[in-house]
Coordinates of C-alpha atoms in Angstrom, one line a residue:
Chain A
X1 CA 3.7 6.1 -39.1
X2 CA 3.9 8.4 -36.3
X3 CA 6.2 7.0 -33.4
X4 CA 5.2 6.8 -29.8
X5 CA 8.1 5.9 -28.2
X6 CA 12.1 5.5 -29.2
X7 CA 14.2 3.9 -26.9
X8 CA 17.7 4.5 -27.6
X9 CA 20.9 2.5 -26.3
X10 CA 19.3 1.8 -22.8
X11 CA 21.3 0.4 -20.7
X12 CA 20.3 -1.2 -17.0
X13 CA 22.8 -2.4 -14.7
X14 CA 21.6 -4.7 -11.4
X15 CA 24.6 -3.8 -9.4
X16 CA 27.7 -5.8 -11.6
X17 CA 24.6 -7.6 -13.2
X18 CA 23.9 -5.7 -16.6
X19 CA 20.7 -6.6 -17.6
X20 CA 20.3 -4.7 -20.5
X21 CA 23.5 -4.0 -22.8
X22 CA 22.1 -1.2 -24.7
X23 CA 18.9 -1.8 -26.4
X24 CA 17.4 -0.1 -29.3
X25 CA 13.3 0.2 -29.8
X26 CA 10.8 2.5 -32.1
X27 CA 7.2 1.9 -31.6
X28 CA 4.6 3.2 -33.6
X29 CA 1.3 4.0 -33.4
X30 CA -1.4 1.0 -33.8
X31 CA 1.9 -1.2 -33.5
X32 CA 1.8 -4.7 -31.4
X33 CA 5.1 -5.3 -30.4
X34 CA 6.0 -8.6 -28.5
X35 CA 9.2 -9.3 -26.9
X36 CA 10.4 -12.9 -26.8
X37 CA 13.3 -15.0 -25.1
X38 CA 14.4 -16.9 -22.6
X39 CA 14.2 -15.5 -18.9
X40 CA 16.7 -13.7 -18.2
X41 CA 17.1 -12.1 -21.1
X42 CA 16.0 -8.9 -20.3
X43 CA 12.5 -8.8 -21.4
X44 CA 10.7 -7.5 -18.2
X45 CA 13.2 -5.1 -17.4
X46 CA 13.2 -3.8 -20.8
X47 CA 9.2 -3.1 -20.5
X48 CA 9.8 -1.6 -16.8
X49 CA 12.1 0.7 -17.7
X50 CA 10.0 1.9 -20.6
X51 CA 6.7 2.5 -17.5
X52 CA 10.0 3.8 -15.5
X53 CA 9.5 1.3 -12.8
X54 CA 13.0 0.8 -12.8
X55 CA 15.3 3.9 -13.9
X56 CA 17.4 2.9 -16.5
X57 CA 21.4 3.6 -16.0
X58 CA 21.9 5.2 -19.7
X59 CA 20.5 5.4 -22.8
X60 CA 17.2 7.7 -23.7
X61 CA 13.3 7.3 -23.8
X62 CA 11.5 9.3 -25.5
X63 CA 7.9 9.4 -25.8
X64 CA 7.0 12.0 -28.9
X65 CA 10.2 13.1 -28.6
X66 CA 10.0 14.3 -25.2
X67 CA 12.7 12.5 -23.0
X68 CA 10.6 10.8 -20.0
X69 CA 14.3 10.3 -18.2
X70 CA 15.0 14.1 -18.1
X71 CA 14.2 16.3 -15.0
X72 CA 10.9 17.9 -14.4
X73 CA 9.3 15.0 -16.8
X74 CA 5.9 15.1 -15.8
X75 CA 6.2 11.1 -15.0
X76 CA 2.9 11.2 -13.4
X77 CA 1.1 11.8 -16.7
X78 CA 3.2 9.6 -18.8
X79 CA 2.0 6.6 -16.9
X80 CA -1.7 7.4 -17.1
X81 CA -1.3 7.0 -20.6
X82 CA 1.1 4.4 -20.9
X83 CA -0.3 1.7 -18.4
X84 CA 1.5 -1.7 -17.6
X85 CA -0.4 -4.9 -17.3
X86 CA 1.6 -7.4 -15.0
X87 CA 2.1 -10.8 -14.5
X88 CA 0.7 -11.0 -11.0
X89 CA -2.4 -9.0 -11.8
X90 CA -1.8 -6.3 -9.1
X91 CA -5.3 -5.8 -8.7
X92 CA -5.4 -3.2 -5.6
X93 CA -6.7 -5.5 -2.7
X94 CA -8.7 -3.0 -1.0
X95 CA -11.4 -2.4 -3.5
X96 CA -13.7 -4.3 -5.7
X97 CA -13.8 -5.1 -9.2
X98 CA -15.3 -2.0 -10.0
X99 CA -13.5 0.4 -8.0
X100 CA -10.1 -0.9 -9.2
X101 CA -11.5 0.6 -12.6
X102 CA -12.3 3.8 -11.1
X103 CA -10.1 5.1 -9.0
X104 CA -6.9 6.2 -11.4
X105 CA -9.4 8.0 -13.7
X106 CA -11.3 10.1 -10.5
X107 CA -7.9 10.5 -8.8
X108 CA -5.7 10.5 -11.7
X109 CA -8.1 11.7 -14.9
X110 CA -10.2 13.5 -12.6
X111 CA -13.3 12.3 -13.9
X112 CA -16.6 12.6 -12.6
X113 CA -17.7 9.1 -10.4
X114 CA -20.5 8.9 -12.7
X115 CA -18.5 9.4 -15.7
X116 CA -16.0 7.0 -14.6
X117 CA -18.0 4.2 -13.7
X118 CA -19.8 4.5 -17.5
X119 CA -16.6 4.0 -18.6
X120 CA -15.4 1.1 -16.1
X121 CA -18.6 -0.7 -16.5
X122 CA -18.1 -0.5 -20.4
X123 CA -14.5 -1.6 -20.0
X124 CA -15.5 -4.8 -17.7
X125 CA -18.0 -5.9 -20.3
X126 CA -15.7 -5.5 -23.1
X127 CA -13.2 -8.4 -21.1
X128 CA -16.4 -10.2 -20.0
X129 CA -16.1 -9.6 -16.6
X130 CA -19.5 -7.5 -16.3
X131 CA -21.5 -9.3 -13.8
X132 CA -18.2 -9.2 -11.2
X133 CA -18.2 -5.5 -10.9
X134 CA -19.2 -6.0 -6.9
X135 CA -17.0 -9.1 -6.5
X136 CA -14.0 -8.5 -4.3
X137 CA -10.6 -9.4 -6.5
X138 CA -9.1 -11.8 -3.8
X139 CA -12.5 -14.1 -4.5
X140 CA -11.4 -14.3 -8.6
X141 CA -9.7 -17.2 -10.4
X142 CA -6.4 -15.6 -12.1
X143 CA -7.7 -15.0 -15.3
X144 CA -10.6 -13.1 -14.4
X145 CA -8.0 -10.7 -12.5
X146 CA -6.0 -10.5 -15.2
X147 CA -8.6 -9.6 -17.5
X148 CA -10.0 -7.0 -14.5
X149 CA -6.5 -5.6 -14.8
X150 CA -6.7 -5.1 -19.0
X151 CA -10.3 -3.2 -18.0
X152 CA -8.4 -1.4 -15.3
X153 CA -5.6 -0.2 -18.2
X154 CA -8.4 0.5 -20.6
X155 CA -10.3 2.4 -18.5
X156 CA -7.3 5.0 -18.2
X157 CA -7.9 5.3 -22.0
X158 CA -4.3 4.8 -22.4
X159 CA -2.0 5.7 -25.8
X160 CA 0.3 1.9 -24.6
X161 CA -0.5 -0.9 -23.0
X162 CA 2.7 -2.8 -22.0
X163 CA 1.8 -6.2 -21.1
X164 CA 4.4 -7.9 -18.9
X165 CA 4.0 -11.5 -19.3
X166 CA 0.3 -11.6 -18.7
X167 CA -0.5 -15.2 -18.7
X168 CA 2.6 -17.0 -17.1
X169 CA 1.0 -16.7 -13.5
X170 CA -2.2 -18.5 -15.1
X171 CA -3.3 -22.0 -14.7
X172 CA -3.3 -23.4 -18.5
X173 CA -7.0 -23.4 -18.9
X174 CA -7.2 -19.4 -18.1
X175 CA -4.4 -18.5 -20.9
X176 CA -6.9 -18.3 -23.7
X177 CA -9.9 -16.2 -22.0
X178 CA -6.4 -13.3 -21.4
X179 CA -5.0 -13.7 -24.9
X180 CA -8.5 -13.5 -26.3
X181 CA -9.3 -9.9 -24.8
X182 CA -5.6 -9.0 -26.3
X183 CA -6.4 -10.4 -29.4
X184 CA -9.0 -8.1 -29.6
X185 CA -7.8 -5.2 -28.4
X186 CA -5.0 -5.7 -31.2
X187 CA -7.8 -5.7 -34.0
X188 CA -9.0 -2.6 -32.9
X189 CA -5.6 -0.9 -33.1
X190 CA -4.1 -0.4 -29.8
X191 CA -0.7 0.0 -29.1
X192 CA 1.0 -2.2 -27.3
X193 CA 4.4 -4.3 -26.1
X194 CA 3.9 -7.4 -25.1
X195 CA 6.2 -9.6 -23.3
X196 CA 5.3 -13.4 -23.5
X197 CA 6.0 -16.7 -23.5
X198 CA 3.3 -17.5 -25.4
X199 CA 4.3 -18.4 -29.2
X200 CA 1.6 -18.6 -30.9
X201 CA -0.2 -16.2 -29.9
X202 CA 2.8 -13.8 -30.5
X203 CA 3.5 -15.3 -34.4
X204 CA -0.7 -14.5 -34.5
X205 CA -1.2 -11.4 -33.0
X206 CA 2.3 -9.2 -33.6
X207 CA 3.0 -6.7 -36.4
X208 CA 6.9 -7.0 -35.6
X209 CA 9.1 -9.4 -33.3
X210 CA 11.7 -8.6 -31.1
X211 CA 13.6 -12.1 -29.7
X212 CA 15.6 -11.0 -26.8
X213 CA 19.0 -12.8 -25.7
X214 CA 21.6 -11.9 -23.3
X215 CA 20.7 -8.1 -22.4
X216 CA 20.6 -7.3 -26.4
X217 CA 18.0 -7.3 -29.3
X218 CA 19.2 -10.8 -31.1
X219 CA 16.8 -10.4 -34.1
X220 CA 13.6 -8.6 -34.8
X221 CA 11.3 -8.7 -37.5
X222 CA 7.8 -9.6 -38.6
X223 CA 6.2 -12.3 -37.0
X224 CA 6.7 -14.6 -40.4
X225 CA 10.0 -13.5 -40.4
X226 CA 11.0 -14.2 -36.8
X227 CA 8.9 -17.1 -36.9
X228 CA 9.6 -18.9 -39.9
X229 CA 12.9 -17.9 -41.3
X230 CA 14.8 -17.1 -38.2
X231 CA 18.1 -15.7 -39.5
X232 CA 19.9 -15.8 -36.1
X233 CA 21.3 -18.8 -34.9
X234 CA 20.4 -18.2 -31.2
X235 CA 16.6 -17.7 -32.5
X236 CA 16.4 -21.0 -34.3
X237 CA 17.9 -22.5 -30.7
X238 CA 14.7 -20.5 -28.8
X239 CA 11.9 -21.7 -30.8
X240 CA 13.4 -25.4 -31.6
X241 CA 13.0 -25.3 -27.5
X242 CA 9.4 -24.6 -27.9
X243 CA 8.2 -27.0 -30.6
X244 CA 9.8 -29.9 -28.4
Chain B
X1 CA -3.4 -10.5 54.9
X2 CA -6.6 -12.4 53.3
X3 CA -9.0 -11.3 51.2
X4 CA -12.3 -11.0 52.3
X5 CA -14.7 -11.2 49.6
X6 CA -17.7 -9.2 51.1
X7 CA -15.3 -6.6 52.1
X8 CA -14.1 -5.6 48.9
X9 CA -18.3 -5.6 47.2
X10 CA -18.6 -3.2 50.4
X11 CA -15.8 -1.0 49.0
X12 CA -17.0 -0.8 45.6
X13 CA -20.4 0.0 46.6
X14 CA -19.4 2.7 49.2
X15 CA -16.9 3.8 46.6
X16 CA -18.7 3.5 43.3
X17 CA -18.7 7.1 42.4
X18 CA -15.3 7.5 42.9
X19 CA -14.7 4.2 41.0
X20 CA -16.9 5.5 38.3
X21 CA -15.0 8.4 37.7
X22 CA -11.6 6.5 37.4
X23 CA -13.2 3.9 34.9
X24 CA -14.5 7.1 33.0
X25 CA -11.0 8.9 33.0
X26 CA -9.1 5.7 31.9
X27 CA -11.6 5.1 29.5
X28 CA -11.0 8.7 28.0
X29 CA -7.5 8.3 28.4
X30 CA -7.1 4.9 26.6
X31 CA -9.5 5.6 23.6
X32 CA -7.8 9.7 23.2
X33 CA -4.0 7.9 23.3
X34 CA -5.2 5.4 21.0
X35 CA -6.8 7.6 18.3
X36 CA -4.4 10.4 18.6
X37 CA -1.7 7.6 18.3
X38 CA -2.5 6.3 15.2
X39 CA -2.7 9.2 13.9
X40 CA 0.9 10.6 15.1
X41 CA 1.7 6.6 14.1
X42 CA 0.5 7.3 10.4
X43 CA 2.3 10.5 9.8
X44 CA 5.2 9.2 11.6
X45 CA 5.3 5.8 9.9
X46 CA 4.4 7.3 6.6
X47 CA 7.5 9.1 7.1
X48 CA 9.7 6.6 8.1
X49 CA 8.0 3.9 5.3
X50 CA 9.0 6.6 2.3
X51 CA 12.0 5.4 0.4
X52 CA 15.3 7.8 -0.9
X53 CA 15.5 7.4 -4.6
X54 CA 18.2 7.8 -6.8
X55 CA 16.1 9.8 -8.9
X56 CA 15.0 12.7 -6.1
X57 CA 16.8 16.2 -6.1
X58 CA 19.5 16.7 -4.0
X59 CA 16.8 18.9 -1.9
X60 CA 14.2 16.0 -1.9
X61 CA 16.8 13.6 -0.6
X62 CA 17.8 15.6 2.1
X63 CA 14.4 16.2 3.6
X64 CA 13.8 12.3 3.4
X65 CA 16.8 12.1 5.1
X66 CA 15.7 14.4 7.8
X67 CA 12.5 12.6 8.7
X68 CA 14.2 9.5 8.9
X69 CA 16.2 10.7 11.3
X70 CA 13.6 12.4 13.2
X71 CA 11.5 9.2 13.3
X72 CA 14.1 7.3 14.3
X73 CA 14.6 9.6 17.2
X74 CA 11.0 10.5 18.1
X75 CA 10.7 6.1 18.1
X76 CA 14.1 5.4 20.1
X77 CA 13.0 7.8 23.1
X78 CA 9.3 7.3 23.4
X79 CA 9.8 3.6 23.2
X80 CA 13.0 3.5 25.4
X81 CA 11.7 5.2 28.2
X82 CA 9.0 4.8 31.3
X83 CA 5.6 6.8 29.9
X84 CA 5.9 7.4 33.6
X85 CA 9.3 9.8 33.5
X86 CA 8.2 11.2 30.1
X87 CA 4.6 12.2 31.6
X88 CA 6.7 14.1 34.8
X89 CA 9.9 15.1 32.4
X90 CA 7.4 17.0 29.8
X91 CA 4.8 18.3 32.1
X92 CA 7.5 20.2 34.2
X93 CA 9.7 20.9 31.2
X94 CA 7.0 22.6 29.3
X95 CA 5.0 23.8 32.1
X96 CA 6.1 27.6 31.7
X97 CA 6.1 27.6 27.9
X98 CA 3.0 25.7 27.1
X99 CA 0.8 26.4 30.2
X100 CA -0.6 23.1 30.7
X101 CA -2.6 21.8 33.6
X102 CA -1.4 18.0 34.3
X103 CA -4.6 16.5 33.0
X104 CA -4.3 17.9 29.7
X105 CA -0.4 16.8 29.6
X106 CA -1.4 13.6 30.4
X107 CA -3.8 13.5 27.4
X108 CA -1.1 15.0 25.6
X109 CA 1.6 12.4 26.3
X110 CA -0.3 9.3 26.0
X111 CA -0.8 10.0 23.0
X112 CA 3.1 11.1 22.2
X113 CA 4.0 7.8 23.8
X114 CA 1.2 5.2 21.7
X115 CA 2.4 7.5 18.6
X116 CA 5.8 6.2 18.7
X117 CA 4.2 2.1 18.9
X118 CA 2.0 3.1 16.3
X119 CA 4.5 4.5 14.0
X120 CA 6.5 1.1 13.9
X121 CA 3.2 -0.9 13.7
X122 CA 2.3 1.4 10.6
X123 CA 5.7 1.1 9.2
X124 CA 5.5 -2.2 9.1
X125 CA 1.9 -2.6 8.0
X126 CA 3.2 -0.4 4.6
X127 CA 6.1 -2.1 4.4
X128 CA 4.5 -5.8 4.2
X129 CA 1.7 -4.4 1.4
X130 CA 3.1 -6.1 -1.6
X131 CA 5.1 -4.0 -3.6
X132 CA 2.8 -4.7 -6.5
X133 CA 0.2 -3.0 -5.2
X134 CA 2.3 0.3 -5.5
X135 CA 3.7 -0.3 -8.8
X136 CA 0.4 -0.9 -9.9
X137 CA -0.9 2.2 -8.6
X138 CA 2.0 4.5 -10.0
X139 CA 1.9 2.6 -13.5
X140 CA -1.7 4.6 -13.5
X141 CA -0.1 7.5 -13.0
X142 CA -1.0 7.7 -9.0
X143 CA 1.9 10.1 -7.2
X144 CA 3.0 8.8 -4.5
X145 CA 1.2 10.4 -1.6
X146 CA -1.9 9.4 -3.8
X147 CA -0.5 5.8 -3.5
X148 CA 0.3 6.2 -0.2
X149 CA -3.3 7.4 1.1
X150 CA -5.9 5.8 -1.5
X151 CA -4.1 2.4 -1.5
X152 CA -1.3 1.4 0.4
X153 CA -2.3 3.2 3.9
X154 CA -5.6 1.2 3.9
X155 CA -4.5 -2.1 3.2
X156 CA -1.4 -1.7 5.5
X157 CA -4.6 -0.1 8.7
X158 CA -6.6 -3.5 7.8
X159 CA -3.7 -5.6 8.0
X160 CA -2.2 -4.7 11.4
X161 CA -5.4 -3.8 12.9
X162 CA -5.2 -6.6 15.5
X163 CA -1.5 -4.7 16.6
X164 CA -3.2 -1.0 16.3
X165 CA -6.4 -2.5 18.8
X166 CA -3.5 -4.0 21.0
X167 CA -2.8 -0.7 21.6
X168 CA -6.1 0.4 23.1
X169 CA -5.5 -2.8 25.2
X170 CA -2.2 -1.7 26.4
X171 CA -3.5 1.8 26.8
X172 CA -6.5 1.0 29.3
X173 CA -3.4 -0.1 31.6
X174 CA -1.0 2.1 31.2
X175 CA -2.9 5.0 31.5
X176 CA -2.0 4.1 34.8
X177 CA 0.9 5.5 35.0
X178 CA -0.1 8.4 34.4
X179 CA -1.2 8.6 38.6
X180 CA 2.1 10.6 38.8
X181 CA 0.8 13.5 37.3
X182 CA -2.2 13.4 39.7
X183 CA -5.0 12.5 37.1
X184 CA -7.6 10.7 38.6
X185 CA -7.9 7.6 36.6
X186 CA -8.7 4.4 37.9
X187 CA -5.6 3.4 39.5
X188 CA -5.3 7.1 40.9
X189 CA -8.5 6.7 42.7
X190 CA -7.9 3.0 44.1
X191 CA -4.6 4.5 46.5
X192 CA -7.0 7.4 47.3
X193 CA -9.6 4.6 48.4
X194 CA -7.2 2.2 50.1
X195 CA -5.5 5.4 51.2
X196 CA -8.5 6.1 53.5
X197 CA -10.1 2.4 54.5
X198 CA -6.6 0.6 54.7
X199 CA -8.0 -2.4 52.7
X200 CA -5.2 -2.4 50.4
X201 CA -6.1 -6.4 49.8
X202 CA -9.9 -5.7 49.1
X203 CA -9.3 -2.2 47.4
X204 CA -7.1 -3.2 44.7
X205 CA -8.6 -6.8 44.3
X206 CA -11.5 -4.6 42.7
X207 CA -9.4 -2.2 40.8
X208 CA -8.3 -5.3 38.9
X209 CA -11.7 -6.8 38.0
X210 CA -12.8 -3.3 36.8
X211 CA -9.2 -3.7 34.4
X212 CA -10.1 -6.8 33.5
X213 CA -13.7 -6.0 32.6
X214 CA -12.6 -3.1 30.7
X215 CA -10.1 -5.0 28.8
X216 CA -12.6 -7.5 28.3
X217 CA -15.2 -5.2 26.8
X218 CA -12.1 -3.8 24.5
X219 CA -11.1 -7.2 22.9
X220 CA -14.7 -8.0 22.4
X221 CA -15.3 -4.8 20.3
X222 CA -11.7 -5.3 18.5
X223 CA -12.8 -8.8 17.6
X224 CA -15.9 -7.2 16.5
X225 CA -14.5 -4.6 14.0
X226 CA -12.0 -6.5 12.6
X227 CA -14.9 -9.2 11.3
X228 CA -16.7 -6.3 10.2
X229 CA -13.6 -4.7 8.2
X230 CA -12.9 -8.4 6.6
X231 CA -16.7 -8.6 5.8
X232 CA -17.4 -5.6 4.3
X233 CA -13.7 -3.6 3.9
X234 CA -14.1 -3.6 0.0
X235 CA -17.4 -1.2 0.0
X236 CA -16.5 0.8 2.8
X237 CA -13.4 1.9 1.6
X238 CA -14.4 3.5 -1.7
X239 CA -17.5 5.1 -0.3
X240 CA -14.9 7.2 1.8
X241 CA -12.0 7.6 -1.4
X242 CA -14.1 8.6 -4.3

């Protein structure tokens, strides 16, 4: 399978915090990739570093073998096709539901207005979100922002979609609408790192599992694997927490 | 002295024209200083607003560094000083280079003078924009004077608009000030009138109702656009970015 990115030995210090004590990823094309652990383990910085939201202080990225850390890196690029969903939605205050789907492909993919609002409108009905396209975002619950922000991402046509914990800032009854639309965007093949809390949706929707502890990839496997037979002692401890 | 009610309607009647014209030239003077302000203000607060990364060129970082610096200055001065002395200071300083008649220096320095309030209100007004809104914006691949201008700058104009129309407040009485370099704004013309009818009392008692009405009529149009850009700010915007 052909691989996206390869992240090799990162390392991210917080001043004398180090956050991540050299970590070691391959994604692959088509892949679903969640990250798991306990806060504080790493996860979120881990998926910034990769959208270079935070610069890493060693270790390499590569995205098809081009390294995104070394000068003259068109960065720029890179992110339009590797788009991050957050946990606080992010949705740009200043313009509707419609326009936050517009404006990085007009300003960004240069497309047409016409073109890009096909494309945005299609996007919004795909997360079920269709008859909002006028709303302003600061009038819509948080799942319906969240699931503006996955139409947002999609619209960019992107290669990645790393999704930063995309339901912890949502009131329980708005989880499942999000996971849904990632469900499905898994079935159709997209790429995609997901960081989350959420367990059963990862053991449902992930081809491989990475359980984060302590700056370092504890264990990683398949989804069965990680889920069910848990070789390291540290993972047992993690999910045992959850079936409490 | 007392002030004599009927006296001072006399004055503004016998007077009006020359009233007239110093309400007109304030008026000019406020709205130019405010306008050209905010636009010195956004250039200058841009500046001072755009953070020195780790990951710039040596090159990149020094240029940063530069505006800062000049910012800081251009601020410091402009804010630390009388608009008064800078009006006399930089009409006669530049007088010989630049060619200026006085009216046109005033124009000139009211606007210098509201850039520098401007630039801290902008700075501020990008600065409180939560810094998800730019990490969402670059995580689409947005530059960042792209993220400066299509979403950051608008938010942080909508959020300190009630600070920016201050300004035009301010700027209907300080233009004032500007009497020293002779420009006949509505101050200006009240010592020419109670120069010549010694009614200092009556005189003056009018030049502040015509402030006050002025004022008036600027905080009732403020009040007015800022309901109108919390109404209707998400259409608007795009109309003008896309």
């Amino acid at each position: 399978m052909e691989e996206i990115i390869k992240i090799k030995d990162l390392k991210k210090h917080f001043g004398t915090l180090d956050v991540l004590k050299g970590v070691d990823i391959t994604l692959h094309k088509g892949e679903v990739l969640t990250i798991i652990g306990s806060s504080g383990s790493g996860k979120s910085t881990l998926l910034r570093c990769v959208d270079l939201l935070e610069r890493p202080t060693s270790g390499n990225i590569y995205y098809h073998d081009e390294d995104i850390l070394a000068q003259g890196f068109d960065v720029n690029h890179f992110r339009s096709r590797v788009n991050m969903v957050f946990q606080n939605f992010n949705l740009f205050n200043n313009l509707n539901v419609l326009d936050n789907c517009i404006i990085g492909q007009t300003k960004v993919k240069k497309r047409s207005k016409e073109e890009a609002r096909e494309i945005a409108i299609k996007n919004l009905t795909k997360v079920g979100m269709k008859d909002f396209i006028n709303a302003k975002v600061t009038k819509l619950s948080g799942g319906q922002k969240q699931r503006v922000a996955i139409a947002r991402a999609l619209s960019m046509d992107p290669e990645v979609i790393l999704f930063d914990e995309p339901t912890s800032a949502l009131d329980p009854e708005m989880v499942y609408e999000v996971l849904k639309v990632i469900k499905d965007l898994a079935s159709e093949g997209m790429t995609m790192i997901i960081v989350t809390h959420e367990m059963n949706f990862a053991k449902e929707v992930s081809d491989r599992v990475i359980f984060m502890d302590n700056g370092v990839i504890a264990e990683e496997g398949t989804a069965k694997e990680i889920f069910e037979a848990p070789k390291n002692e540290r993972t047992r401890q993690f999910l045992a927490g959850f079936k409490a | 002295m007392q002030l004599d009610l009927s006296r001072a309607l006399s004055i503004f009647i016998d007077n009006f024209d020359i009233f007239l014209n110093g309400i007109l030239n304030t008026i000019l003077f406020a709205i130019v200083g405010t306008v050209f302000g905010l636009l010195i203000g956004l250039v200058l607060g841009g500046i001072k607003a755009i953070k020195i990364e780790e990951s710039d060129t040596l090159i990149i970082k020094v240029l940063k560094k530069i505006g800062h610096i000049f910012t800081s200055v251009y601020i410091f001065v402009l804010r630390g000083t009388p608009m008064m002395i800078q009006a006399v200071f930089f009409y006669y300083l530049l007088r010989d280079l630049v060619h200026w008649d006085m009216f046109t220096a005033g124009l000139y320095i009211i606007s210098a003078n509201t850039g520098a309030y401007m630039a801290e209100i902008v700075r501020s007004g990008i600065q409180s924009t939560d810094i998800g809104q730019t990490e969402a914006a670059k995580s689409l691949g947005f530059g960042n004077m792209q993220t400066l201008f299509y979403i950051i700058l608008p938010q942080a104009i909508k959020n300190s608009f009630p600070s920016i129309g201050n300004q035009l407040i301010v700027n209907i009485k300080d233009s004032s000030m500007l009497n020293v370099l002779s420009i006949t704004e509505l101050f200006f013309q009240s010592m020419s009138i109670a120069g010549s009818n010694y009614s200092y009392v009556e005189t003056y008692f009018i030049s502040a109702i015509l402030y006050l009405i002025l004022t008036s009529i600027a905080y009732i149009a403020l009040n007015y656009f800022e309901n109108k850009l919390n109404d209707t700010k998400v259409n608007k915007h795009m109309d003008m970015c896309a």
